[in-house]
Short mmCIF file of C-alpha atoms in Angstrom, two decimals:
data_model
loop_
_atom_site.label_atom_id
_atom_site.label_comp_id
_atom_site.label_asym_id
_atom_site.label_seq_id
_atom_site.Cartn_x
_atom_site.Cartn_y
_atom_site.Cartn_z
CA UNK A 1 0.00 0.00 0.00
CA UNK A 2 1.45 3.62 -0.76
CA UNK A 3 2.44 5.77 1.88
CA UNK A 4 0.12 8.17 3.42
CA UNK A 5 2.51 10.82 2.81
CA UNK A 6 2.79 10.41 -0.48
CA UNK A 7 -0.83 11.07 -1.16
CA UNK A 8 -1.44 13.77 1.69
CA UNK A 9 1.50 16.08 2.68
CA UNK A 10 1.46 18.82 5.35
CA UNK A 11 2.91 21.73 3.55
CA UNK A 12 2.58 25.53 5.13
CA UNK A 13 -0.45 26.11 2.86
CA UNK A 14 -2.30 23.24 4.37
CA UNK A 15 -2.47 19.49 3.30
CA UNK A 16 -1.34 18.96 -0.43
CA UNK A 17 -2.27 15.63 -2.31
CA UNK A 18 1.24 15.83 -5.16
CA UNK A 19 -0.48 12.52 -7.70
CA UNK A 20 -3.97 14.94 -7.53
CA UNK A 21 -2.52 18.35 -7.70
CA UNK A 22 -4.88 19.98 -5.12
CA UNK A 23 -5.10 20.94 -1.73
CA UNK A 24 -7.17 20.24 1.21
CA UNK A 25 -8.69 23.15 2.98
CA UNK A 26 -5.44 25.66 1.89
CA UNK A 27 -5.11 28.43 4.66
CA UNK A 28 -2.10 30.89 3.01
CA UNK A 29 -2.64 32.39 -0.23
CA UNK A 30 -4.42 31.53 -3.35
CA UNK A 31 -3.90 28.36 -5.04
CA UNK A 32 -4.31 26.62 -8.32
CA UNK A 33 -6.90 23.95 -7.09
CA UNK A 34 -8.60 23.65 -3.99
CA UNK A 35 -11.32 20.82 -1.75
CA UNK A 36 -13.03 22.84 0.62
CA UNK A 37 -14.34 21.08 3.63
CA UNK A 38 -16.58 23.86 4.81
CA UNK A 39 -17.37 27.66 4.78
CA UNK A 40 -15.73 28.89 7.62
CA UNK A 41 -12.94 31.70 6.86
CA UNK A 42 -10.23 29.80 8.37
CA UNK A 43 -11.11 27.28 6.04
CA UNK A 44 -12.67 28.64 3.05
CA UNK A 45 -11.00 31.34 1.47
CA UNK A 46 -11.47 33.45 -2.09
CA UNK A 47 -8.91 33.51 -4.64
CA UNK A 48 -8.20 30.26 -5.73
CA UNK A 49 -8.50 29.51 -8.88
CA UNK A 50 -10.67 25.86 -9.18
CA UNK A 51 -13.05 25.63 -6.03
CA UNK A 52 -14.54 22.19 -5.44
CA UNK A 53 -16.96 21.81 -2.55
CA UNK A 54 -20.76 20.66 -1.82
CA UNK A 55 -23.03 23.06 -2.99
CA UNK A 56 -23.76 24.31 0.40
CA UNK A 57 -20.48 25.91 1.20
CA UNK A 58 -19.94 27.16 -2.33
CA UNK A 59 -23.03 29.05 -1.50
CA UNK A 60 -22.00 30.30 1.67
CA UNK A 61 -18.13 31.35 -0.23
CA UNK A 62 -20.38 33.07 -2.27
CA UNK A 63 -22.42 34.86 0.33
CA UNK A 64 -19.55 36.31 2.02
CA UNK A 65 -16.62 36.33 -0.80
CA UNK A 66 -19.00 37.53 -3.56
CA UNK A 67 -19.85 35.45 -7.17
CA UNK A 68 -16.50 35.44 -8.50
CA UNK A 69 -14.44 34.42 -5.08
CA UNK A 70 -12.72 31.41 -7.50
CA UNK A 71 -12.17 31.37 -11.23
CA UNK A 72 -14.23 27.99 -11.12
CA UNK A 73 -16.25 26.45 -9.19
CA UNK A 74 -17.21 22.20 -8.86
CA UNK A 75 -19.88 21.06 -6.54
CA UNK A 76 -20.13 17.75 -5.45
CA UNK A 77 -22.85 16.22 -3.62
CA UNK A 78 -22.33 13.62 -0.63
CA UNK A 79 -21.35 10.25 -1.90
CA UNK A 80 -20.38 11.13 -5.45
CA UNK A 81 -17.30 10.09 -6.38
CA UNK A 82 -15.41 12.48 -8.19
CA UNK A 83 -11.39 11.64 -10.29
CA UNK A 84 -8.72 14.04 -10.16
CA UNK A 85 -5.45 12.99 -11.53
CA UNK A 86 -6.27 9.34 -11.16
CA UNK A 87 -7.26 10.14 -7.34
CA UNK A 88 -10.76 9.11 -6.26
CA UNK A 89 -12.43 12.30 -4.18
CA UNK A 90 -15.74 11.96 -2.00
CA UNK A 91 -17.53 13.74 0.28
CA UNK A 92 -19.53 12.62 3.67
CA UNK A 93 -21.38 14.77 6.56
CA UNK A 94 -19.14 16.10 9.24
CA UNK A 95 -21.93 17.43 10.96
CA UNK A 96 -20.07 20.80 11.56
CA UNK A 97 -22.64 23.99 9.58
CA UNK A 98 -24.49 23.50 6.34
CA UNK A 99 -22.76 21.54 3.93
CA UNK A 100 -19.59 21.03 6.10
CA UNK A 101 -18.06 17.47 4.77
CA UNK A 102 -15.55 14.83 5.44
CA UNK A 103 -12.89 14.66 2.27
CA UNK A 104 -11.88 11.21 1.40
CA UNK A 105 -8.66 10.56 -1.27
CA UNK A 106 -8.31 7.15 -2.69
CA UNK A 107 -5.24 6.06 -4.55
CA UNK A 108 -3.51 3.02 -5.09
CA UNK A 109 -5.45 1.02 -2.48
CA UNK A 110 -4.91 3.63 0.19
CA UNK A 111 -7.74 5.47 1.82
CA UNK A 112 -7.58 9.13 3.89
CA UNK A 113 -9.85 11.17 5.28
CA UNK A 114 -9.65 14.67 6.21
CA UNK A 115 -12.38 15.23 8.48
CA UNK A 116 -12.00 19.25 8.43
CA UNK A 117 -14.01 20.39 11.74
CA UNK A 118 -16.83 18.15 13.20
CA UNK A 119 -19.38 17.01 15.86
CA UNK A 120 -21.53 14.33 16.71
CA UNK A 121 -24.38 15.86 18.25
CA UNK A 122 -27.52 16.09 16.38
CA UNK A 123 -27.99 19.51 14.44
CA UNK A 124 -31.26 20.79 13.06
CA UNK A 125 -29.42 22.96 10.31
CA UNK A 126 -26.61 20.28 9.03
CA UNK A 127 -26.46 16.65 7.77
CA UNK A 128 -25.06 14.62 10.47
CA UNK A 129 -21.58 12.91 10.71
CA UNK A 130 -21.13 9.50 9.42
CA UNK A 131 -18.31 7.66 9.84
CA UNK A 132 -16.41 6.70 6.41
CA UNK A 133 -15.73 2.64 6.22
CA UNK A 134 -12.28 1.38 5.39
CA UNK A 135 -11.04 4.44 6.63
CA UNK A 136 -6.69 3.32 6.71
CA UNK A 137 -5.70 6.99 7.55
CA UNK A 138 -8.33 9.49 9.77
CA UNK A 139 -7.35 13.15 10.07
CA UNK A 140 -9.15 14.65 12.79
CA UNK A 141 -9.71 18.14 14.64
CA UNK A 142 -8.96 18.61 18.36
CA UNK A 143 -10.45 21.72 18.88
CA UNK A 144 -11.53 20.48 22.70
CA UNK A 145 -9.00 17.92 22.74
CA UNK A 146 -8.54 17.44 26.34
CA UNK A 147 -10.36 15.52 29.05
CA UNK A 148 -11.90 18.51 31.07
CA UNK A 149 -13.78 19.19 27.37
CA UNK A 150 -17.43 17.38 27.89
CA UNK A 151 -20.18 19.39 26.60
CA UNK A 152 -23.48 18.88 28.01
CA UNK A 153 -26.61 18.08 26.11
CA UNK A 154 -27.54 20.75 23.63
CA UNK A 155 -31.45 21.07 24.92
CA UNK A 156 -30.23 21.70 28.34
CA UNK A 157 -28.03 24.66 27.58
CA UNK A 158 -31.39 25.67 25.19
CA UNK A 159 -32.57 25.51 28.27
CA UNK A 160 -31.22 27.66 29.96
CA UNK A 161 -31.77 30.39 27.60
CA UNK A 162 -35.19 29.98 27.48
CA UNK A 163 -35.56 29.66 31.06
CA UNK A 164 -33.71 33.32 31.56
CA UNK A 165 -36.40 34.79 29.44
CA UNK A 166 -38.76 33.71 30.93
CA UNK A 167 -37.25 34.79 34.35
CA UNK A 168 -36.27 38.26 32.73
CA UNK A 169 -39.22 39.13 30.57
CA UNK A 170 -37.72 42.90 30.77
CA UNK A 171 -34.12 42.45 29.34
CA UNK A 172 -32.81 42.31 26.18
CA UNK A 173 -30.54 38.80 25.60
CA UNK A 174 -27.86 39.70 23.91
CA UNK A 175 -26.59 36.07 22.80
CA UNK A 176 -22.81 36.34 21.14
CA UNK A 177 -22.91 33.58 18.39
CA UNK A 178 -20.43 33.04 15.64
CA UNK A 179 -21.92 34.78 12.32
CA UNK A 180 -22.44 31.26 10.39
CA UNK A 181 -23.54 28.15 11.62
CA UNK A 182 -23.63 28.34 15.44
CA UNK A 183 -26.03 31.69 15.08
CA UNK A 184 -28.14 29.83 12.68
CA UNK A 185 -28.37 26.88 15.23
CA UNK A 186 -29.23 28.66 18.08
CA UNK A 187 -32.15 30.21 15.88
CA UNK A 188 -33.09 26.97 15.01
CA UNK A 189 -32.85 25.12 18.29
CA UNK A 190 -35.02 28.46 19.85
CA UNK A 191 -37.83 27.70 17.30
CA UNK A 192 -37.40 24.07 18.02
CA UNK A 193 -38.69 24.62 21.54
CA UNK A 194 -41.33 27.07 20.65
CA UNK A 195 -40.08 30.45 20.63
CA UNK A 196 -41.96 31.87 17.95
CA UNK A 197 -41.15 35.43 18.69
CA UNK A 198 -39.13 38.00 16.17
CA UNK A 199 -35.22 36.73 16.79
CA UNK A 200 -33.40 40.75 15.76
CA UNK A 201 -30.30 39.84 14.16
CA UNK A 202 -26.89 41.66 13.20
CA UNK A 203 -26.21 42.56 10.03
CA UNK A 204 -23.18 40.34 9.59
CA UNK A 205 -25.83 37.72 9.83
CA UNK A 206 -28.44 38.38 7.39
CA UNK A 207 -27.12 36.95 4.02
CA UNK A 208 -26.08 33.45 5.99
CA UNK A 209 -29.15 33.37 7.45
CA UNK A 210 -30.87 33.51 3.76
CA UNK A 211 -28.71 30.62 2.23
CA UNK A 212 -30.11 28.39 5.53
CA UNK A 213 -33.34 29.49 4.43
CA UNK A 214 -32.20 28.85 0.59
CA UNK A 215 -31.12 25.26 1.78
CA UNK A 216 -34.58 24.32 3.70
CA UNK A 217 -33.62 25.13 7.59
CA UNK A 218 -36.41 27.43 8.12
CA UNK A 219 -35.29 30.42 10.60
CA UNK A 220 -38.40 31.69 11.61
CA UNK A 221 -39.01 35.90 12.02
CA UNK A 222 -35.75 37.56 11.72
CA UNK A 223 -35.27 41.60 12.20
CA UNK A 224 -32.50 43.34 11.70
CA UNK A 225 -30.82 44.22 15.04
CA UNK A 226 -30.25 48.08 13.39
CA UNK A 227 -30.85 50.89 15.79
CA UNK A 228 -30.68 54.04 14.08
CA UNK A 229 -33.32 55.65 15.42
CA UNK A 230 -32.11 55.86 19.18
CA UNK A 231 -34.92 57.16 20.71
CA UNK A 232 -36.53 55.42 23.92
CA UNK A 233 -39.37 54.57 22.47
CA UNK A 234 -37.18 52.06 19.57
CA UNK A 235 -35.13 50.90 21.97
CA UNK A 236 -37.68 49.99 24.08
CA UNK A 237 -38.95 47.86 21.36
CA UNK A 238 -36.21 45.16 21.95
CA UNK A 239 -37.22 44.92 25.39
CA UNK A 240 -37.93 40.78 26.12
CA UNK A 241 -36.75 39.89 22.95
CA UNK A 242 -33.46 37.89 21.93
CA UNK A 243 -30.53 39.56 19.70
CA UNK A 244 -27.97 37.71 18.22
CA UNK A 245 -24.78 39.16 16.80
CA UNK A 246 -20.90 38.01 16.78
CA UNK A 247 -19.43 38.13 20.22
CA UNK A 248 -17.35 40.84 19.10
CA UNK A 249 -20.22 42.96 18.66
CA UNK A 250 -21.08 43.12 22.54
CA UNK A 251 -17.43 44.22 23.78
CA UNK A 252 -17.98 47.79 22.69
CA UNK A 253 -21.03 50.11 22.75
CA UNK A 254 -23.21 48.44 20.33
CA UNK A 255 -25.09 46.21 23.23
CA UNK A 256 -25.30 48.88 25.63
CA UNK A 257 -28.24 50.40 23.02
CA UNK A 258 -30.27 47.81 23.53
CA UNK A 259 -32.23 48.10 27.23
CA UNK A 260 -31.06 46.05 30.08
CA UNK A 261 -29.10 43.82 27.85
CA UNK A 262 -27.99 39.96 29.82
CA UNK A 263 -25.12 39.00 27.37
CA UNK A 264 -24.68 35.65 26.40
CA UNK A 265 -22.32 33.57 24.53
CA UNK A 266 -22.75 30.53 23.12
CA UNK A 267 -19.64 28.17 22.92
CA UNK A 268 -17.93 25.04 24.30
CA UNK A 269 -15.35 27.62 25.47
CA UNK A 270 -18.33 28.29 27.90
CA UNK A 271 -17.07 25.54 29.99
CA UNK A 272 -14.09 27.65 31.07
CA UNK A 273 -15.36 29.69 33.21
CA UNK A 274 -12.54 32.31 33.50
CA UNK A 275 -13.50 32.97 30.59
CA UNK A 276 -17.00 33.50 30.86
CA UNK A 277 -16.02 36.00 33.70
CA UNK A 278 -13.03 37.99 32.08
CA UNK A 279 -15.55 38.31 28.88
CA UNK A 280 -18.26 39.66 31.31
CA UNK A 281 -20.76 37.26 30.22
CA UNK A 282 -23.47 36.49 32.36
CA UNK A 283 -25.22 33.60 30.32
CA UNK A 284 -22.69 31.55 29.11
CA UNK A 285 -23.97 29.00 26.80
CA UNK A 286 -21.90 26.06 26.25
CA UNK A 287 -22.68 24.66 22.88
CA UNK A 288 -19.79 23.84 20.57
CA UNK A 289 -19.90 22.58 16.63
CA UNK A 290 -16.83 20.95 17.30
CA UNK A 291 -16.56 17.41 18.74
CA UNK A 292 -16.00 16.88 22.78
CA UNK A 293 -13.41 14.73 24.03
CA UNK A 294 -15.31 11.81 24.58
CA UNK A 295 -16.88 12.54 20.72
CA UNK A 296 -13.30 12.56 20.09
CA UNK A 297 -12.11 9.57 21.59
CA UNK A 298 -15.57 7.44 20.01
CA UNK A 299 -14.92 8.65 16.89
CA UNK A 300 -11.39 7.44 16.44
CA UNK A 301 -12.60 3.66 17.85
CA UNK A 302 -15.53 3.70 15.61
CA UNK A 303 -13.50 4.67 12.60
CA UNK A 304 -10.70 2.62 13.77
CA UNK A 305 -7.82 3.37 11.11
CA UNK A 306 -4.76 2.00 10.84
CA UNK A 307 -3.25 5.56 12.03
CA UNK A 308 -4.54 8.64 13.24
CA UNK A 309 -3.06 12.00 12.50
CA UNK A 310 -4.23 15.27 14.64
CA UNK A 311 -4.58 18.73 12.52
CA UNK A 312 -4.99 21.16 14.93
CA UNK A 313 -6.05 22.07 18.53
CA UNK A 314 -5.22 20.14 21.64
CA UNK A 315 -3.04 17.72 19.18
CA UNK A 316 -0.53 16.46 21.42
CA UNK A 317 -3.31 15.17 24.52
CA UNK A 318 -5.27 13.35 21.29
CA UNK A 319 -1.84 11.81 19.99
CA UNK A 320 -0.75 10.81 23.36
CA UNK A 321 -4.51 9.29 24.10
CA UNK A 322 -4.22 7.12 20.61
CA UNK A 323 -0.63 5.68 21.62
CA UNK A 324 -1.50 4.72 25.22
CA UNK A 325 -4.86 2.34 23.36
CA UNK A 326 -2.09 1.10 20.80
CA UNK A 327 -2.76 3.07 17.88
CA UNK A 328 -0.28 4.96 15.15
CA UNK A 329 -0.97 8.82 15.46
CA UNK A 330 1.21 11.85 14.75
CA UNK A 331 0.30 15.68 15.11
CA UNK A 332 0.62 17.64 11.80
CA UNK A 333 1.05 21.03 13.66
CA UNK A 334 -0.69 22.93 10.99
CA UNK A 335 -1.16 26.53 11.38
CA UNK A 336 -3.52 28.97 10.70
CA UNK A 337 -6.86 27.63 11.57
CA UNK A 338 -9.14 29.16 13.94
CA UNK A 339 -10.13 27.65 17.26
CA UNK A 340 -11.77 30.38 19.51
CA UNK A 341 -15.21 30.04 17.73
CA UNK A 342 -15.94 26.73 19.36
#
């Protein structure tokens, strides 16, 4: 069987597959061909010149990058096979945002898979993770790659949201959410449980929100969280309601227009709770669209490949874990990927 590096190579661009000619998720500068696991920025970037991808993402590239953020552009749908160079290409759920996928390479009887960023909890916006069979080499995330990292379950930290409005019916939750998928989740979950009220929104949000809607995750009544007029009587308006915006937004004055705001943040960084505190939040939310430890740990056994290599994150904790049950693993130390979004 060939060697795994010999079809997948970490390079300071991000992985490179030399007997396919493309990359895997490239993170500095443009290239001439890139697989894009996802839409995330630290993952999906314009300027390359061929883009291949599901549909979804290349819809979200498009959404934030403009039309023309690649010369061309491929989608592929989950389970079609695709050749490049002689290299056989799929893609399969990761169950991170909206068209986030697992990339397999095949060549010369050797199997990879790059799993980009993932989670196994269930997800009302995304296709869920599914393992890929025969699986000889599985690249995997460790975002919250360390045993203190076990979420809890998703409904209870719901929850908890919905339990402080009830309990403050007067103040305006402010929830920090990342701008594209975890925002869109939280909408979702809220109308999940009932909360059929208007959700205001920033305007960072409004165009990803629209290719959910474009892709069949219905988001319910969204307003745009715009306060121009500043009188009392419009900001009273937001009074009881939720807002969601990126967490950046509440650090500065922007939150402090809305009346009696209660910031939240929704994140598996949550579980820290320094920093909850040093960030000032007082609802901190701990929902993640990356896999837990234990999600971590079960994904790797029910994969089971021959050897396990560790992209980014807590890598060496995962690598160390994988030796100690008897498995081959080695970290890649690739740079350039973002893990504070959680």
């Amino acid at each position: 069987m060939l060697r795994p590096d010999l079809l997948l190579q970490p390079t300071p661009k991000g992985l490179y597959c030399p007997p396919g000619d493309f990359y895997l998720d490239p993170v500095r500068g443009a290239v001439d061909r890139a697989v894009i696991s996802h839409g995330h920025s630290d993952h999906a970037r314009g300027g390359h010149g061929a883009v291949l991808s599901h549909p979804h993402t290349l819809a979200i590239m498009a959404a934030r990058y403009g039309a023309n953020f690649a010369k061309s552009t491929q989608a592929l749908e989950y389970g079609e096979v695709i050749d490049i160079n002689g290299v056989s290409v799929w893609l399969t759920p990761a169950g991170h945002i909206l068209g986030s996928a697992q990339i397999t390479v095949e060549y010369k009887g050797l199997r990879m898979t790059f799993t980009g960023d993932y989670k196994r909890r269930a997800d009302p916006t995304c296709a869920t993770f599914e393992p890929v069979d025969g699986t000889h080499v599985f690249i995997s995330e460790a975002t919250f790659g360390l045993p203190v990292f076990r979420h809890p379950p998703t409904e209870h930290e719901v929850g908890k949201l919905l339990q402080s409005l009830a309990d403050f019916p007067d103040r305006t939750h402010c929830i920090g959410a990342y701008s594209l998928g975890k925002a869109q989740r939280i909408i979702r979950h809220l109308r999940l449980a009932g909360h059929d009220a208007p959700i205001y929104i920033h305007g960072s949000l409004e165009k990803l929100c629209a290719v959910y809607e474009a892709a069949g995750v219905p988001m319910g009544d969204l307003r745009p969280a715009t306060i121009d007029d500043t009188s009392k009587a419009a900001r009273e308006a937001y009074r009881g309601h939720v807002v969601i915006a990126p967490p950046g937004s509440f650090e500065g004055k922007w939150s402090h227009r809305f009346p009696d705001p209660l910031v939240g943040f929704a994140s598996g960084w949550m579980s820290v709770r320094q920093r909850a505190k040093a960030s000032g939040v007082e609802l901190p939310l701990i929902i993640s669209d990356h896999a837990d430890w234990d999600e971590l740990t079960d994904t790797v056994r029910e994969v089971d490949p021959h050897e396990l290599w560790v992209t980014y994150g807590r890598e060496d904790a995962l690598v160390r874990w994988a030796e100690l049950e008897g498995r081959r693993a080695r970290p890649l130390r690739l740079v350039g990927y973002d893990e504070e979004a959680g």
